[in-house]
Short mmCIF file of C-alpha atoms in Angstrom, two decimals:
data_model
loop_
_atom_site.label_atom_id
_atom_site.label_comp_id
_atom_site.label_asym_id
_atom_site.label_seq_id
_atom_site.Cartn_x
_atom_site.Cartn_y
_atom_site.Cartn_z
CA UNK A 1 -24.96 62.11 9.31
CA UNK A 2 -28.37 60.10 9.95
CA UNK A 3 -27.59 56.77 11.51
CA UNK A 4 -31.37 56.37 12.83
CA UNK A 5 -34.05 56.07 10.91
CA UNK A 6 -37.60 56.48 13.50
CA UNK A 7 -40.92 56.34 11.90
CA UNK A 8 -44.26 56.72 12.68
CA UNK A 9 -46.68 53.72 12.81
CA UNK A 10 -50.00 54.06 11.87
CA UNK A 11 -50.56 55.27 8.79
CA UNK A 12 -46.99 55.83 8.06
CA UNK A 13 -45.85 51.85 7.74
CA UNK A 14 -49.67 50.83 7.32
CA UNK A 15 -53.05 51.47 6.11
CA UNK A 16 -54.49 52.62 9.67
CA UNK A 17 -57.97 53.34 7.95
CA UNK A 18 -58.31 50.25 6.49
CA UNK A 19 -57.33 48.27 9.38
CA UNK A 20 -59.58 50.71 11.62
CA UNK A 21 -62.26 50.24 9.44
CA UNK A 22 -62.38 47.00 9.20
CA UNK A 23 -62.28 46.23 12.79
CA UNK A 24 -65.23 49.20 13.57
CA UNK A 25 -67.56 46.78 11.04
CA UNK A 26 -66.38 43.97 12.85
CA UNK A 27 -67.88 45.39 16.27
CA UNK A 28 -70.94 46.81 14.45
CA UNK A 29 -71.45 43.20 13.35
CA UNK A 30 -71.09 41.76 16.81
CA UNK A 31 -73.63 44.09 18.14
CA UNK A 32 -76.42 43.86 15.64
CA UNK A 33 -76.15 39.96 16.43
CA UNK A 34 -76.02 40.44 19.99
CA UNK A 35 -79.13 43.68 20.27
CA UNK A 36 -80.53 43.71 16.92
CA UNK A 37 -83.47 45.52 18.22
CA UNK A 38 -81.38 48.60 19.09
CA UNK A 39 -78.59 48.54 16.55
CA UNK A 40 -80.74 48.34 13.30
CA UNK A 41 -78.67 52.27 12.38
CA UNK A 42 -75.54 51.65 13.58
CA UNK A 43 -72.88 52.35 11.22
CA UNK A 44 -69.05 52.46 11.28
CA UNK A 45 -69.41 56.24 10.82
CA UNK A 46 -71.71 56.35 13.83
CA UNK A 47 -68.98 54.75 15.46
CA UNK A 48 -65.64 56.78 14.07
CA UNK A 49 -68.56 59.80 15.50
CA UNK A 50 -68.18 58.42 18.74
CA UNK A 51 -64.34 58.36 18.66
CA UNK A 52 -64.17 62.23 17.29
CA UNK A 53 -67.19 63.07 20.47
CA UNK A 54 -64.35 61.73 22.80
CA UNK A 55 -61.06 62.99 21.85
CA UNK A 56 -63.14 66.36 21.33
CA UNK A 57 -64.57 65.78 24.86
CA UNK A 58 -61.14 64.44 26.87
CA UNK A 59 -58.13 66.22 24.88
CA UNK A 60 -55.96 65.56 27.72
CA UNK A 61 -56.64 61.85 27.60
CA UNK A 62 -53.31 61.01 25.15
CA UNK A 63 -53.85 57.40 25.56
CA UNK A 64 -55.28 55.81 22.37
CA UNK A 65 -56.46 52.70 24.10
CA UNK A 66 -58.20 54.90 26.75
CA UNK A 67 -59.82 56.89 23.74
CA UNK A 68 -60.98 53.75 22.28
CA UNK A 69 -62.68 52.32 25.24
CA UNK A 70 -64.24 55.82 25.68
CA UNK A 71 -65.58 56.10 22.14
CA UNK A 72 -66.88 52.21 22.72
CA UNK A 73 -68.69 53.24 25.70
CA UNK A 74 -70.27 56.19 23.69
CA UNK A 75 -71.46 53.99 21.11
CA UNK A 76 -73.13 51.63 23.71
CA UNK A 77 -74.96 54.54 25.70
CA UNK A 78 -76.38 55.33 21.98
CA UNK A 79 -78.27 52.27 20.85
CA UNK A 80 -79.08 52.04 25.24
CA UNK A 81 -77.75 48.85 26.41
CA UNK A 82 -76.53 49.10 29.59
CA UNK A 83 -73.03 48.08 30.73
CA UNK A 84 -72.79 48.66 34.44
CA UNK A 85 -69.31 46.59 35.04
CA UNK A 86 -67.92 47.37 31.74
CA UNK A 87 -67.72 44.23 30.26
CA UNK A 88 -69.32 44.82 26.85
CA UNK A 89 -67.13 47.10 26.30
CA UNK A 90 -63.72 45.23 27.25
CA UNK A 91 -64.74 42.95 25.10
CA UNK A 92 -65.66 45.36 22.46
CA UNK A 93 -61.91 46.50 22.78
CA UNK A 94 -60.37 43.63 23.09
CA UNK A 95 -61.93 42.10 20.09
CA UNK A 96 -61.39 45.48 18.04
CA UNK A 97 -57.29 45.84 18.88
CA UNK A 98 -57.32 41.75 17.38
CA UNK A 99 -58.81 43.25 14.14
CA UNK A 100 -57.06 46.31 13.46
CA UNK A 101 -53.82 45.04 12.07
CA UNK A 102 -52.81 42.51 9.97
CA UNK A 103 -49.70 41.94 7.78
CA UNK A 104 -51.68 42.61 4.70
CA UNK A 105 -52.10 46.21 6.11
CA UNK A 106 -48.53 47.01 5.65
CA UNK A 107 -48.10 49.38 2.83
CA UNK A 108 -46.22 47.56 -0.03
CA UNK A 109 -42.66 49.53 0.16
CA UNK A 110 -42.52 49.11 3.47
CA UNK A 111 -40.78 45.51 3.93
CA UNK A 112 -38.31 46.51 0.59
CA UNK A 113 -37.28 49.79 2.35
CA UNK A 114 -36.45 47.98 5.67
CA UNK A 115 -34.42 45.93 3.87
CA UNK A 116 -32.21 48.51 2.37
CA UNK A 117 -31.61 50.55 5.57
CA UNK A 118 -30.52 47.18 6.89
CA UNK A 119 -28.16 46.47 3.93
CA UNK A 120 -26.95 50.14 4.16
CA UNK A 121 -26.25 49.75 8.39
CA UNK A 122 -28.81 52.81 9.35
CA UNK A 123 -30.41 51.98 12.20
CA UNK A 124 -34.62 51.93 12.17
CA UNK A 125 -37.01 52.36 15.48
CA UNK A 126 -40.89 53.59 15.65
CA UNK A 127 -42.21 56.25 18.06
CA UNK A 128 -45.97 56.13 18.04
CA UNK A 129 -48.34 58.42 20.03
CA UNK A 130 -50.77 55.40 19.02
CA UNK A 131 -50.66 51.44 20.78
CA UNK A 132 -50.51 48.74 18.22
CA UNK A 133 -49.01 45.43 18.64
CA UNK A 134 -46.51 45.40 15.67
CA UNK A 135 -46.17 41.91 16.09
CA UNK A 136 -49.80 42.12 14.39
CA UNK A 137 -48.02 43.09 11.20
CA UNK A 138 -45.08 40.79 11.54
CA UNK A 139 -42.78 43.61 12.54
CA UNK A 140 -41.79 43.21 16.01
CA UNK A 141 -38.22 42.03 14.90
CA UNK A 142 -37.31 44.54 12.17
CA UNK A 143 -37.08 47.93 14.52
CA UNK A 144 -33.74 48.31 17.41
CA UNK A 145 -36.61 50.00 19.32
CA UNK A 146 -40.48 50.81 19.57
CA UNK A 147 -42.13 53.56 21.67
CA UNK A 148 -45.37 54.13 22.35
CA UNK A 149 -44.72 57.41 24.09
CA UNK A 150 -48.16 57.47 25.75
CA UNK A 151 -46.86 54.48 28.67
CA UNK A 152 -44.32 57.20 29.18
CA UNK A 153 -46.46 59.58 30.04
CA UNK A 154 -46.13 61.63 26.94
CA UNK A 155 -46.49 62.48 23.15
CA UNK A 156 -45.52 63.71 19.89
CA UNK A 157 -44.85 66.84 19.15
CA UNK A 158 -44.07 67.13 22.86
CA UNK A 159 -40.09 66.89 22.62
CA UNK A 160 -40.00 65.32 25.64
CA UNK A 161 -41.12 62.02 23.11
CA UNK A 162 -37.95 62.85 20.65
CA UNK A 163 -35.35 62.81 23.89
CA UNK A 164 -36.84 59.77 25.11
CA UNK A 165 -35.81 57.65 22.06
CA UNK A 166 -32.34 59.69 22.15
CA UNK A 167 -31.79 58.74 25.93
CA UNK A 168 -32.79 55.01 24.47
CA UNK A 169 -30.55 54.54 21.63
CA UNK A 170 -27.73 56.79 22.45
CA UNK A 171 -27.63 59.21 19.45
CA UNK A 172 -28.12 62.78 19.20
CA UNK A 173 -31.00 64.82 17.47
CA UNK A 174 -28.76 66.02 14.51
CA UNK A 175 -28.15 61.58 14.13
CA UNK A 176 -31.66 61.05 14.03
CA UNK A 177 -34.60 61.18 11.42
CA UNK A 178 -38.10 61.09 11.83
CA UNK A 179 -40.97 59.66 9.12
CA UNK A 180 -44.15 60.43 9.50
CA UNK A 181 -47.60 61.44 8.38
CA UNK A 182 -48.83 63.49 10.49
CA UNK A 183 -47.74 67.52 10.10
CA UNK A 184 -47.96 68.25 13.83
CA UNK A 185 -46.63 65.26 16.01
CA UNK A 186 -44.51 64.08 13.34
CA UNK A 187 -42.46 67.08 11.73
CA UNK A 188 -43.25 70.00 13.82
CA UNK A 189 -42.12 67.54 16.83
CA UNK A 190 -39.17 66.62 15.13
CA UNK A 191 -38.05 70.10 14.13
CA UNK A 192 -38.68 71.31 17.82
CA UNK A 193 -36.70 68.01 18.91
CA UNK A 194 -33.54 69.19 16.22
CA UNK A 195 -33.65 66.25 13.81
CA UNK A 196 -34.21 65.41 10.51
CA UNK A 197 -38.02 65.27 9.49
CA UNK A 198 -39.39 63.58 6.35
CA UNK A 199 -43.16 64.30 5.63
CA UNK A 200 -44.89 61.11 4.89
CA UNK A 201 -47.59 62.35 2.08
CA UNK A 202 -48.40 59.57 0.26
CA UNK A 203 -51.69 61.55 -0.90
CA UNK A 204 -49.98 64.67 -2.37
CA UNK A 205 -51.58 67.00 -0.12
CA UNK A 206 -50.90 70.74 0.14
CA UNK A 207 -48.45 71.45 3.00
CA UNK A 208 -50.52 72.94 6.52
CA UNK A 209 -47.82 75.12 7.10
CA UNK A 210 -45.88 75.79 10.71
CA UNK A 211 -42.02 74.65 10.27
CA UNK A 212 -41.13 72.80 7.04
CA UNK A 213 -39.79 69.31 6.74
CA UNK A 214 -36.36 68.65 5.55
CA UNK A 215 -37.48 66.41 2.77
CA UNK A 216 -41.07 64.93 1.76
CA UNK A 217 -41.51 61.50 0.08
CA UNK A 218 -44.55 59.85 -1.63
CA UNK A 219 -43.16 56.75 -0.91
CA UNK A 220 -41.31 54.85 1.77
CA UNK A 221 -39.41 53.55 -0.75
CA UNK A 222 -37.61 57.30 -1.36
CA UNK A 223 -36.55 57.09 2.14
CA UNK A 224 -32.95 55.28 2.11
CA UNK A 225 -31.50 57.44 -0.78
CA UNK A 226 -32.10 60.67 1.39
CA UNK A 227 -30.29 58.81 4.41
CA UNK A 228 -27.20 56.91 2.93
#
């Protein structure tokens, strides 16, 4: 019987593009007012460049707010301002984790679905390889428990992830079910972990293959009748 529900965060209980999107054009703006005889060409995709350059470039770097201030550090070399302390880009960090979330980035079902795994007694919690506030999105009192495994020292699909939220709530991996997007971290984890994993794929797309998810949804809103 499932008496946890865990999901994934970004892009699982919100638009993550949007919000990261959003936030990037936000920084571009900043920096074509503060150098805009360097910056004329740079773009948001210049900048989502950047962030692909540096996971590419530091794989073993499973911190998403180290990533970040990596890929912001690219994108300053590029258009040549120099940054010797590293306060441009603090700032450019700080100012783009304000941005990226905001309640209107929660995905409509979201809230309802809560709701009904409350009136239904399941349990919910979030294990994110990722670092957002969710207080951002008004959420930081509707989960028993959020993880971001990377201040652990870890993350998804490493199972190590998976039996840290056991050890936290006190259930076993056959009690547990994950949500997510994202084939490897969030359903190849989960299967390697033992629980219950439910493919997020709002977008219909074909399945990547590897080992299979117990159920996939379209919508959040399909998840309570496969748990109660």
């Amino acid at each position: 019987m499932i008496e946890m529900v865990v999901f994934d965060a970004d892009q699982t209980l919100w638009d993550f593009h949007h919000g990261m999107r959003r936030a990037l054009a936000n920084r571009v703006a900043d920096l074509r007012a503060r150098f805009p005889e360097v910056t004329a060409d740079l773009t948001v995709e210049a900048m989502m460049e950047h962030r692909r350059l540096v996971a590419e470039e530091h794989p073993d770097v499973i911190d998403m707010a180290d990533v970040r201030r990596l890929a912001f550090g690219h994108t300053v070399a590029s258009i040549g301002v120099d940054d010797p302390d590293g306060a441009l880009v603090a700032e450019l960090c700080e100012r783009f984790f304000a941005d990226r979330l905001r309640p209107e980035d929660l995905f409509d079902e979201v809230l309802p679905m809560l709701d009904a795994l409350d009136a239904a007694g399941v349990r919910t919690a979030v294990l994110t390889n990722g670092n957002a506030d969710l207080a951002d999105a008004d959420l930081q009192d509707r989960f028993e428990l959020i993880v971001r495994a990377p201040e652990h020292g870890v993350a998804k699909p490493d199972v190590a992830a998976y039996r840290l939220v056991e050890e936290r709530v006190g259930l076993g991996a056959r009690q547990l079910a994950m949500v997510g997007d994202d084939v490897g971290p969030d359903v190849h984890g989960a299967k390697a972990a033992g629980w219950t994993a439910i493919w997020f794929n709002r977008n219909g797309h074909p399945y990547p293959g590897g080992p299979a998810p117990d159920a996939v949804v379209g919508s959040l809103a399909d998840v309570p009748a496969l748990v109660t």
